[in-house]
Short mmCIF file of C-alpha atoms in Angstrom, two decimals:
data_model
loop_
_atom_site.label_atom_id
_atom_site.label_comp_id
_atom_site.label_asym_id
_atom_site.label_seq_id
_atom_site.Cartn_x
_atom_site.Cartn_y
_atom_site.Cartn_z
CA MET A 1 21.98 -4.60 -6.22
CA THR A 2 21.29 -8.30 -7.39
CA ILE A 3 23.59 -11.26 -4.86
CA LYS A 4 25.97 -11.94 -7.65
CA ARG A 5 26.41 -8.26 -7.94
CA ARG A 6 27.34 -7.72 -4.53
CA ILE A 7 29.36 -11.46 -4.99
CA PHE A 8 31.37 -10.21 -7.68
CA VAL A 9 32.46 -6.48 -5.67
CA SER A 10 32.92 -8.37 -2.32
CA ASN A 11 35.38 -10.76 -4.02
CA ILE A 12 37.34 -7.42 -5.50
CA LEU A 13 37.28 -5.18 -2.17
CA MET A 14 39.21 -8.90 -0.94
CA ILE A 15 41.60 -7.81 -3.11
CA VAL A 16 41.54 -4.37 -3.40
CA VAL A 17 40.99 -3.73 0.24
CA PRO A 18 44.09 -4.93 2.04
CA VAL A 19 46.33 -4.07 -1.18
CA LEU A 20 45.45 -0.64 -0.57
CA LEU A 21 46.37 -1.12 2.87
CA LEU A 22 49.07 -2.62 3.31
CA ALA A 23 50.07 -0.50 0.99
CA LEU A 24 49.46 2.49 3.94
CA PHE A 25 51.47 -0.29 6.21
CA ALA A 26 54.29 -0.56 4.17
CA PHE A 27 54.39 3.71 4.48
CA LEU A 28 54.71 4.43 7.13
CA MET A 29 57.08 1.15 8.11
CA TRP A 30 59.46 2.78 5.60
CA LEU A 31 59.06 6.03 6.92
CA ILE A 32 59.99 4.74 10.10
CA SER A 33 63.13 2.80 8.65
CA ILE A 34 63.83 6.22 7.19
CA GLY A 35 63.64 7.71 10.76
CA ARG A 36 60.63 10.39 10.09
CA ILE A 37 58.36 8.47 12.46
CA GLY A 38 59.88 6.52 15.74
CA LEU A 39 61.39 6.75 19.25
CA TYR A 40 63.90 9.31 19.12
CA GLY A 41 63.95 10.65 15.83
CA GLY A 42 65.91 8.16 13.60
CA ARG A 43 67.42 5.92 15.92
CA ASP A 44 65.21 2.85 14.56
CA LEU A 45 67.49 3.74 10.94
CA SER A 46 69.30 0.49 9.47
CA HIS A 47 72.99 0.01 9.68
CA ARG A 48 72.76 -0.27 5.74
CA GLN A 49 70.92 3.14 5.59
CA ILE A 50 74.28 4.59 8.00
CA LEU A 51 77.24 2.87 5.42
CA SER A 52 75.14 4.53 2.56
CA ALA A 53 75.47 7.57 4.48
CA VAL A 54 79.09 7.51 5.43
CA LYS A 55 79.77 6.02 1.27
CA GLY A 56 78.09 9.24 0.14
CA ILE A 57 80.78 11.40 2.03
CA GLU A 58 83.84 9.70 1.20
CA ARG A 59 82.07 10.05 -2.36
CA LYS A 60 81.97 13.66 -1.86
CA PHE A 61 85.40 14.88 -0.60
CA SER A 62 87.79 12.14 -1.92
CA GLN A 63 88.39 14.74 -4.70
CA TRP A 64 88.17 17.83 -2.87
CA ASP A 65 90.70 20.21 -4.39
CA GLY A 66 89.56 23.55 -2.59
CA ASP A 67 91.43 24.98 0.28
CA ALA A 68 90.78 23.93 4.35
CA ALA A 69 88.43 27.14 4.93
CA SER A 70 86.17 25.97 2.81
CA LEU A 71 86.48 22.35 3.31
CA GLN A 72 85.93 24.01 6.84
CA SER A 73 82.60 25.61 6.26
CA GLU A 74 81.43 23.37 3.67
CA ILE A 75 81.90 20.29 6.40
CA ASP A 76 80.21 22.65 9.00
CA VAL A 77 77.52 22.83 6.78
CA LEU A 78 76.83 18.76 6.92
CA ASN A 79 77.40 18.19 9.79
CA ALA A 80 74.15 19.96 10.26
CA GLU A 81 72.19 16.85 8.28
CA LEU A 82 74.36 13.49 8.88
CA ASN A 83 73.65 14.43 12.53
CA LYS A 84 70.48 14.23 12.11
CA ILE A 85 71.15 10.37 11.11
CA HIS A 86 73.50 10.32 14.23
CA VAL A 87 77.01 10.49 11.68
CA ALA A 88 79.58 13.01 12.08
CA VAL A 89 82.58 14.41 10.28
CA SER A 90 85.94 16.11 10.80
CA ILE A 91 88.96 16.61 9.24
CA ILE A 92 92.63 16.07 9.95
CA PRO A 93 94.73 19.31 8.07
CA ASN A 94 97.94 16.46 6.22
CA GLY A 95 101.14 17.03 9.45
CA ALA A 96 98.76 17.73 12.11
CA ALA A 97 100.83 15.56 15.16
CA SER A 98 97.68 13.71 16.06
CA HIS A 99 94.27 12.71 15.33
CA SER A 100 93.10 12.84 18.28
CA GLU A 101 91.83 15.39 18.44
CA ALA A 102 89.91 15.58 15.24
CA ILE A 103 88.61 11.62 16.25
CA ASP A 104 87.33 13.91 19.97
CA ASN A 105 85.69 16.95 18.39
CA ALA A 106 83.97 14.07 15.45
CA VAL A 107 82.60 12.13 18.84
CA ALA A 108 82.11 15.12 20.74
CA GLN A 109 79.47 16.18 17.86
CA LEU A 110 77.92 12.67 18.02
CA ILE A 111 77.21 12.67 21.18
CA GLY A 112 75.60 16.14 21.39
CA ALA A 113 73.20 15.25 18.71
CA ALA A 114 72.08 12.07 20.43
CA ASP A 115 71.54 13.69 23.11
CA GLU A 116 69.49 16.40 22.25
CA GLU A 117 67.43 14.30 20.64
CA GLY A 118 67.16 11.41 24.01
CA ALA A 119 69.17 8.58 22.80
CA PRO A 120 69.44 6.40 26.00
CA GLU A 121 72.58 6.83 28.16
CA SER A 122 75.13 3.79 26.66
CA VAL A 123 75.81 4.40 22.61
CA GLN A 124 78.43 2.34 20.58
CA ILE A 125 79.98 5.05 18.14
CA SER A 126 82.52 3.22 15.23
CA ILE A 127 85.57 6.56 13.44
CA SER A 128 86.41 5.72 10.03
CA MET A 129 89.55 8.22 8.76
CA HIS A 130 90.12 8.49 5.32
CA ASP A 131 93.40 9.78 3.89
CA MET A 132 92.73 12.60 0.86
CA ASN A 133 94.16 15.38 -0.83
CA GLY A 134 95.61 17.61 1.73
CA PHE A 135 93.60 16.80 4.69
CA THR A 136 92.37 12.89 6.87
CA LEU A 137 88.46 12.72 6.81
CA VAL A 138 87.24 11.21 9.98
CA ILE A 139 84.01 9.66 10.13
CA ALA A 140 81.65 9.01 13.57
CA SER A 141 78.50 6.97 13.54
CA ASP A 142 76.36 5.85 16.50
CA GLU A 143 75.72 2.19 15.84
CA SER A 144 74.00 1.68 18.96
CA ASP A 145 70.81 -0.18 16.62
CA GLY A 146 73.12 -3.35 16.04
CA GLY A 147 76.14 -3.25 14.60
CA ASP A 148 77.36 -4.70 11.30
CA GLU A 149 74.52 -7.34 11.02
CA GLU A 150 71.24 -6.29 11.76
CA PRO A 151 69.07 -9.65 11.80
CA ASP A 152 66.74 -8.61 13.81
CA GLY A 153 66.44 -5.25 12.56
CA LEU A 154 65.69 -6.99 9.23
CA PHE A 155 63.53 -10.14 11.32
CA LYS A 156 60.79 -8.23 13.04
CA PRO A 157 59.52 -6.15 10.44
CA GLY A 158 59.06 -9.10 8.82
CA ILE A 159 57.41 -10.59 11.43
CA THR A 160 55.68 -6.97 11.62
CA LEU A 161 53.93 -6.82 8.11
CA LEU A 162 53.77 -10.79 8.33
CA VAL A 163 50.95 -9.96 10.93
CA ALA A 164 49.52 -7.31 9.31
CA VAL A 165 48.69 -8.42 6.33
CA ILE A 166 46.94 -11.83 8.13
CA ALA A 167 44.95 -9.12 10.56
CA ILE A 168 43.93 -7.04 7.81
CA ILE A 169 43.39 -10.09 4.65
CA MET A 170 41.03 -11.74 8.51
CA VAL A 171 39.23 -7.89 9.50
CA THR A 172 38.53 -7.59 5.42
CA ASN A 173 37.13 -11.02 5.16
CA ALA A 174 35.09 -10.55 8.41
CA VAL A 175 33.80 -7.68 7.14
CA LEU A 176 32.51 -8.45 3.56
CA THR A 177 31.36 -11.66 4.61
CA GLY A 178 28.59 -9.46 6.91
CA ILE A 179 27.39 -7.76 4.19
CA MET A 180 27.19 -10.89 2.50
CA TYR A 181 25.45 -12.75 4.60
CA ARG A 182 22.83 -10.30 6.51
CA HIS A 183 21.80 -9.86 2.86
CA ILE A 184 21.55 -13.04 2.12
CA ILE A 185 19.59 -14.38 5.36
CA GLU A 186 17.11 -11.31 5.51
CA PRO A 187 15.36 -12.67 2.58
CA LEU A 188 15.52 -16.33 3.34
CA ASN A 189 14.00 -15.26 6.85
CA THR A 190 11.51 -13.38 5.19
CA LEU A 191 10.94 -17.22 3.10
CA VAL A 192 10.56 -18.98 5.66
CA ASP A 193 8.55 -16.38 7.34
CA GLY A 194 6.30 -16.90 5.12
CA VAL A 195 6.24 -21.02 4.40
CA HIS A 196 5.50 -20.63 8.25
CA GLN A 197 2.47 -18.12 8.01
CA ILE A 198 0.93 -20.97 4.72
CA ARG A 199 1.96 -23.93 6.58
CA ASP A 200 0.04 -22.29 10.04
CA GLY A 201 -3.27 -21.93 7.35
CA ASN A 202 -2.79 -18.00 7.20
CA LEU A 203 -3.53 -17.87 3.02
CA LEU A 204 -4.17 -14.70 3.05
CA PHE A 205 -0.06 -13.94 4.01
CA ARG A 206 2.07 -11.82 1.58
CA ILE A 207 5.39 -11.27 1.47
CA ALA A 208 6.73 -7.69 0.50
CA TYR A 209 10.16 -7.15 -0.44
CA THR A 210 11.10 -4.59 -3.16
CA THR A 211 14.49 -5.06 -3.31
CA GLN A 212 15.30 -6.12 -7.13
CA ASP A 213 17.52 -8.95 -6.35
CA GLU A 214 17.70 -12.69 -6.61
CA PHE A 215 15.21 -12.87 -4.27
CA ALA A 216 12.39 -10.37 -5.31
CA PRO A 217 11.04 -13.00 -7.98
CA ILE A 218 10.92 -16.09 -5.04
CA CYS A 219 9.38 -14.10 -3.39
CA ASN A 220 7.43 -13.17 -6.15
CA ASP A 221 6.53 -16.22 -7.04
CA PHE A 222 4.93 -17.56 -2.76
CA ASN A 223 2.82 -14.76 -3.49
CA VAL A 224 1.69 -16.28 -6.78
CA MET A 225 1.40 -19.65 -5.74
CA ALA A 226 -0.41 -18.21 -1.67
CA GLU A 227 -2.74 -16.72 -4.34
CA ARG A 228 -3.52 -20.27 -6.57
CA LEU A 229 -3.37 -21.96 -3.32
CA TYR A 230 -6.72 -19.95 -1.08
CA GLU A 231 -7.90 -19.72 -5.12
CA MET A 232 -8.22 -23.82 -4.65
CA VAL A 233 -9.20 -24.24 -0.92
CA ARG A 234 -12.04 -21.89 -1.77
CA THR A 235 -13.80 -23.68 -4.81
CA ARG A 236 -13.25 -26.48 -3.24
CA GLN A 237 -14.39 -25.06 -0.39
CA LYS A 238 -17.32 -23.85 -2.47
CA ASP A 239 -17.00 -28.05 -4.15
CA GLU A 240 -17.55 -29.23 -0.84
CA GLU A 241 -20.63 -27.72 -0.75
CA SER A 242 -22.29 -27.80 -4.06
CA ARG A 243 -21.87 -31.51 -3.87
CA LYS A 244 -23.40 -31.37 0.11
CA GLU A 245 -26.61 -28.84 -1.80
CA LEU A 246 -26.37 -31.70 -4.77
CA ILE A 247 -26.99 -34.48 -2.38
CA ALA A 248 -29.75 -32.38 -0.81
CA GLY A 249 -30.85 -31.58 -3.73
CA ILE A 250 -31.45 -34.82 -5.92
CA SER A 251 -33.39 -36.20 -2.44
CA HIS A 252 -35.40 -33.88 -2.60
CA ASP A 253 -36.01 -33.44 -6.40
CA LEU A 254 -36.52 -38.01 -6.66
CA ARG A 255 -39.04 -37.87 -3.40
CA THR A 256 -41.26 -35.69 -4.79
CA PRO A 257 -42.34 -37.97 -8.07
CA LEU A 258 -41.07 -40.48 -5.73
CA THR A 259 -44.03 -40.63 -3.52
CA ALA A 260 -46.62 -39.20 -6.07
CA ILE A 261 -46.08 -42.82 -7.16
CA LYS A 262 -45.91 -44.45 -4.58
CA ALA A 263 -49.43 -42.76 -3.72
CA TYR A 264 -51.46 -42.97 -7.19
CA VAL A 265 -50.06 -46.96 -6.69
CA GLU A 266 -51.41 -47.40 -3.50
CA GLY A 267 -54.65 -45.74 -4.87
CA ILE A 268 -54.80 -48.11 -7.78
CA GLU A 269 -54.69 -51.02 -5.61
CA LYS A 270 -57.24 -50.10 -3.33
CA GLY A 271 -60.21 -49.33 -5.39
CA VAL A 272 -59.97 -45.15 -5.48
CA ALA A 273 -59.98 -45.26 -9.00
CA SER A 274 -63.27 -47.58 -9.36
CA THR A 275 -63.38 -45.94 -13.19
CA PRO A 276 -61.75 -46.53 -16.34
CA ALA A 277 -61.04 -43.15 -16.62
CA LEU A 278 -60.05 -42.39 -13.31
CA LYS A 279 -57.33 -45.61 -13.46
CA LYS A 280 -55.65 -43.89 -16.89
CA LYS A 281 -56.20 -40.48 -15.21
CA TYR A 282 -53.77 -41.99 -12.18
CA ILE A 283 -51.87 -44.23 -15.10
CA ASP A 284 -51.30 -40.89 -16.86
CA THR A 285 -49.74 -39.50 -13.47
CA ILE A 286 -47.54 -42.16 -13.53
CA LYS A 287 -46.13 -42.45 -16.67
CA GLY A 288 -46.40 -38.30 -15.97
CA LYS A 289 -43.73 -37.94 -13.16
CA THR A 290 -41.67 -41.85 -14.24
CA GLU A 291 -41.14 -38.84 -17.10
CA ASP A 292 -39.93 -36.10 -14.43
CA LEU A 293 -37.76 -38.75 -12.98
CA ALA A 294 -35.70 -40.78 -15.54
CA HIS A 295 -35.13 -37.32 -16.91
CA ILE A 296 -33.73 -35.63 -13.71
CA ILE A 297 -31.40 -39.16 -13.21
CA ASP A 298 -30.93 -37.88 -16.80
CA GLN A 299 -29.92 -34.44 -15.36
CA LEU A 300 -27.78 -35.81 -12.71
CA PHE A 301 -25.84 -38.34 -15.56
CA LEU A 302 -25.64 -35.32 -17.80
CA PHE A 303 -23.51 -32.66 -14.47
CA SER A 304 -21.54 -35.78 -14.00
CA LYS A 305 -20.38 -36.21 -17.43
CA LEU A 306 -19.38 -33.16 -17.44
CA ASP A 307 -17.96 -32.73 -14.07
CA LEU A 308 -15.42 -35.60 -14.58
CA GLU A 309 -14.70 -33.36 -18.40
CA GLU A 310 -15.33 -37.64 -19.15
CA PHE A 311 -17.42 -35.70 -22.63
CA PRO A 312 -16.71 -35.31 -25.68
CA LEU A 313 -16.36 -32.04 -28.23
CA LEU A 314 -16.66 -31.93 -31.93
CA ILE A 315 -15.95 -28.70 -32.00
CA GLU A 316 -17.24 -27.25 -35.96
CA PRO A 317 -18.17 -24.14 -37.78
CA ILE A 318 -21.80 -23.83 -37.10
CA ARG A 319 -23.84 -21.33 -39.44
CA LEU A 320 -25.98 -20.34 -36.26
CA ASP A 321 -28.88 -18.59 -37.14
CA GLU A 322 -30.26 -21.94 -39.89
CA MET A 323 -29.09 -24.19 -36.27
CA ILE A 324 -31.04 -21.73 -34.21
CA GLY A 325 -33.39 -20.87 -36.48
CA ASN A 326 -34.27 -25.00 -37.44
CA LEU A 327 -33.98 -25.43 -33.39
CA LEU A 328 -37.02 -23.16 -32.74
CA ASP A 329 -39.18 -24.53 -35.57
CA GLU A 330 -38.43 -28.20 -34.01
CA ILE A 331 -39.13 -27.69 -30.52
CA GLY A 332 -41.84 -24.48 -30.26
CA GLU A 333 -45.35 -26.04 -30.79
CA GLU A 334 -43.51 -28.25 -28.00
CA TYR A 335 -42.78 -25.25 -25.87
CA ALA A 336 -46.75 -23.97 -26.49
CA LYS A 337 -48.21 -27.19 -25.29
CA LYS A 338 -46.27 -26.96 -22.31
CA GLY A 339 -46.80 -23.11 -21.95
CA LEU A 340 -44.25 -20.82 -23.04
CA VAL A 341 -44.55 -19.11 -27.20
CA ILE A 342 -40.92 -18.71 -28.06
CA ALA A 343 -40.78 -16.15 -31.24
CA TRP A 344 -37.37 -16.18 -32.59
CA SER A 345 -35.71 -12.64 -34.33
CA GLY A 346 -33.53 -14.14 -36.78
CA THR A 347 -30.90 -11.82 -38.70
CA SER A 348 -30.75 -10.90 -42.08
CA GLU A 349 -26.77 -12.24 -42.01
CA ALA A 350 -24.60 -15.37 -41.40
CA VAL A 351 -23.36 -15.93 -37.64
CA THR A 352 -20.76 -18.73 -37.80
CA ILE A 353 -18.84 -20.11 -34.99
CA ARG A 354 -17.20 -23.19 -33.76
CA ALA A 355 -19.17 -24.83 -31.07
CA ASP A 356 -20.74 -28.79 -30.48
CA ARG A 357 -24.19 -28.81 -32.33
CA GLN A 358 -25.27 -30.72 -29.83
CA TRP A 359 -23.74 -29.35 -27.03
CA LEU A 360 -25.30 -26.13 -28.34
CA ARG A 361 -28.42 -27.55 -28.98
CA ASN A 362 -28.81 -28.88 -25.10
CA VAL A 363 -28.13 -25.59 -24.14
CA VAL A 364 -30.62 -23.06 -25.71
CA VAL A 365 -33.54 -26.31 -24.65
CA ASN A 366 -31.88 -26.38 -20.70
CA VAL A 367 -32.10 -21.50 -20.33
CA ALA A 368 -35.59 -22.86 -22.13
CA GLU A 369 -36.87 -25.47 -19.73
CA ASN A 370 -35.54 -22.91 -16.93
CA SER A 371 -38.39 -20.26 -18.17
CA VAL A 372 -41.49 -23.26 -19.12
CA GLN A 373 -40.45 -24.04 -14.56
CA TYR A 374 -40.41 -20.67 -12.94
CA LYS A 375 -42.46 -18.97 -15.89
CA ASN A 376 -45.72 -17.56 -13.18
CA LYS A 377 -48.63 -16.79 -16.34
CA ALA A 378 -51.13 -19.87 -17.83
CA MET A 379 -48.90 -19.17 -20.95
CA GLY A 380 -45.57 -17.79 -21.07
CA HIS A 381 -44.26 -16.14 -24.64
CA MET A 382 -39.35 -16.19 -24.91
CA ARG A 383 -37.92 -13.64 -27.63
CA VAL A 384 -34.97 -15.50 -28.90
CA SER A 385 -33.45 -12.67 -31.05
CA LEU A 386 -29.34 -13.01 -32.09
CA ARG A 387 -27.05 -10.25 -32.88
CA ALA A 388 -23.07 -9.94 -34.57
CA ASP A 389 -20.86 -7.17 -32.92
CA ASP A 390 -17.58 -7.39 -34.28
CA ASP A 391 -16.08 -11.02 -33.48
CA VAL A 392 -18.11 -11.45 -31.79
CA ALA A 393 -22.07 -14.17 -31.40
CA VAL A 394 -24.95 -12.76 -28.75
CA LEU A 395 -28.00 -15.12 -29.08
CA ARG A 396 -30.70 -13.24 -26.50
CA MET A 397 -33.35 -15.59 -25.00
CA GLU A 398 -35.68 -13.25 -23.07
CA ASP A 399 -39.24 -14.59 -21.00
CA ASP A 400 -41.87 -12.38 -19.41
CA GLY A 401 -41.83 -14.72 -16.14
CA PRO A 402 -40.96 -12.68 -12.80
CA GLY A 403 -37.59 -11.89 -12.66
CA VAL A 404 -35.10 -12.54 -9.68
CA PRO A 405 -33.75 -9.81 -7.58
CA PRO A 406 -30.66 -8.56 -9.20
CA GLN A 407 -28.25 -9.94 -6.07
CA THR A 408 -28.74 -13.35 -6.61
CA LEU A 409 -28.81 -12.77 -10.87
CA ARG A 410 -24.78 -14.58 -10.94
CA SER A 411 -26.14 -17.25 -8.46
CA LEU A 412 -28.72 -18.82 -11.42
CA PHE A 413 -25.65 -20.57 -12.72
CA ASP A 414 -24.78 -22.71 -9.16
CA VAL A 415 -25.85 -25.99 -8.92
CA PHE A 416 -29.60 -26.14 -7.81
CA TYR A 417 -29.72 -22.66 -7.20
CA ARG A 418 -34.16 -21.74 -6.89
CA SER A 419 -34.99 -18.36 -6.82
CA ASP A 420 -37.87 -20.26 -4.72
CA PRO A 421 -36.21 -20.76 -0.89
CA ALA A 422 -39.29 -23.55 -0.35
CA ARG A 423 -37.83 -25.66 -3.67
CA ASN A 424 -41.40 -25.86 -4.27
CA ALA A 425 -41.13 -25.82 -8.29
CA LYS A 426 -40.29 -27.90 -10.94
CA GLY A 427 -37.36 -28.86 -12.66
CA SER A 428 -33.71 -30.67 -12.01
CA GLY A 429 -32.13 -27.93 -11.03
CA LEU A 430 -29.37 -28.64 -13.15
CA GLY A 431 -29.96 -27.23 -16.12
CA LEU A 432 -28.58 -23.55 -16.24
CA ALA A 433 -25.80 -24.78 -14.08
CA ILE A 434 -24.94 -27.12 -17.40
CA ALA A 435 -25.18 -24.67 -19.67
CA ALA A 436 -22.76 -22.54 -17.98
CA LYS A 437 -20.38 -26.14 -17.91
CA VAL A 438 -21.12 -26.64 -21.28
CA MET A 439 -20.41 -22.72 -23.21
CA ARG A 440 -17.18 -23.12 -21.17
CA LYS A 441 -15.87 -25.71 -22.76
CA MET A 442 -16.29 -24.28 -25.60
CA GLY A 443 -14.54 -21.05 -25.63
CA GLY A 444 -18.40 -18.46 -25.51
CA ARG A 445 -19.93 -16.65 -22.15
CA ILE A 446 -22.90 -17.36 -20.49
CA TRP A 447 -24.76 -14.76 -17.82
CA ALA A 448 -28.82 -13.85 -16.52
CA GLU A 449 -30.23 -10.23 -17.25
CA ASN A 450 -33.35 -8.83 -15.87
CA ALA A 451 -35.25 -7.44 -18.75
CA GLY A 452 -36.33 -3.99 -17.22
CA ALA A 453 -39.02 -2.51 -16.21
CA ALA A 454 -41.56 -5.17 -17.43
CA GLY A 455 -40.19 -7.89 -15.57
CA GLY A 456 -38.86 -11.34 -16.53
CA LEU A 457 -35.31 -12.64 -17.46
CA ALA A 458 -32.89 -12.47 -20.42
CA VAL A 459 -30.18 -15.39 -20.43
CA VAL A 460 -27.48 -14.39 -23.13
CA LEU A 461 -25.20 -16.57 -24.97
CA SER A 462 -21.84 -15.00 -26.22
CA PHE A 463 -19.85 -16.62 -29.22
CA PRO A 464 -16.20 -16.86 -30.70
CA ALA A 465 -17.62 -15.15 -34.46
CA VAL A 466 -15.58 -17.38 -37.75
#
């Protein structure tokens, strides 16, 4: 049940419960007031009710037209009921010498009834006589409970009723407030405990809250927040490790060509290259190492721009089949000189994607460059194929190199990852990391898989087709 509904029900019960309890209390008070409940049977009847009974007797016998015998029989039956409310009736036939006998009979009957109920030792009796047709009606009533006026009889029940109203409202409010407090404070304590867990570094803590109320979305959002915070911390730690590896890798990759350049320059200075042919060889080597340095710096600059989101993308429709064919024709001869023969297996269908032409070219070149760096043959081979599956265009670049262990396939796209632990392979170690970032920015995917039993590595590029 939601808190809003609980509050609504609580407000309704705040009205209904006191009303029902007060109705029950009033009913009990009414039973007491009519003598059904109370000390000494009916001794707590109000004087007003006794007077009402007396008036009823007067009305009943004022027009009596029967004989004295039937009247006396009626009086006897009536007294059996009237004694319960401390009233007694007696008659005096007209012509009787004295009324004392009738009065004594009524008083004796009234006192006898009171003694049977355990009345107090002293009572106050009121006598009234009424002339009827042929007889005089004597009515005796017990007024020991308040006399003609009953201010205490009215005041005390009023005070009792007021106290009962206040007590019922306070008890009802305390009970309902306690229930509401428990259903609110417990979820709050759960949330506070969760916040303290996160504060203390326990990012794996999750709140288990099953009640479907207003706190359920908050607890779910807390769990989502904790999960995202955990992922952010993991990502930051991974980025920090990558940056440390980046610094170490750059230091190693810059030191290697610089050391070679320094050695060849010293060789020229000291006359080690004594012949023109040897000098030319030294200078060509220095030039090649300089180009390697420039390539490493360019790759590092490119990766930094990608990492800082500071590069523009010109997304446009591209005929992927035509672009890859033209690109491989352009770079095929250059890579053949590097020891990699690239074979293009096109498609007869037009395949159109949306991408940035220049960045896509960079991705393809980086994958090819990675195959050149890690080939284990004098002349390596790469087969490039393209296929369109429904709404996806898949470009597969598969070489015949050494491949990698299956458990390291996902790590190929990390910064400065190399399958060679000694880092003796050439290259900046940034090529595939750059390709992965570019593919994500263009809405595509890139992954690696081993080519099969024959060996080799396949890098697969997937694009949403237009």
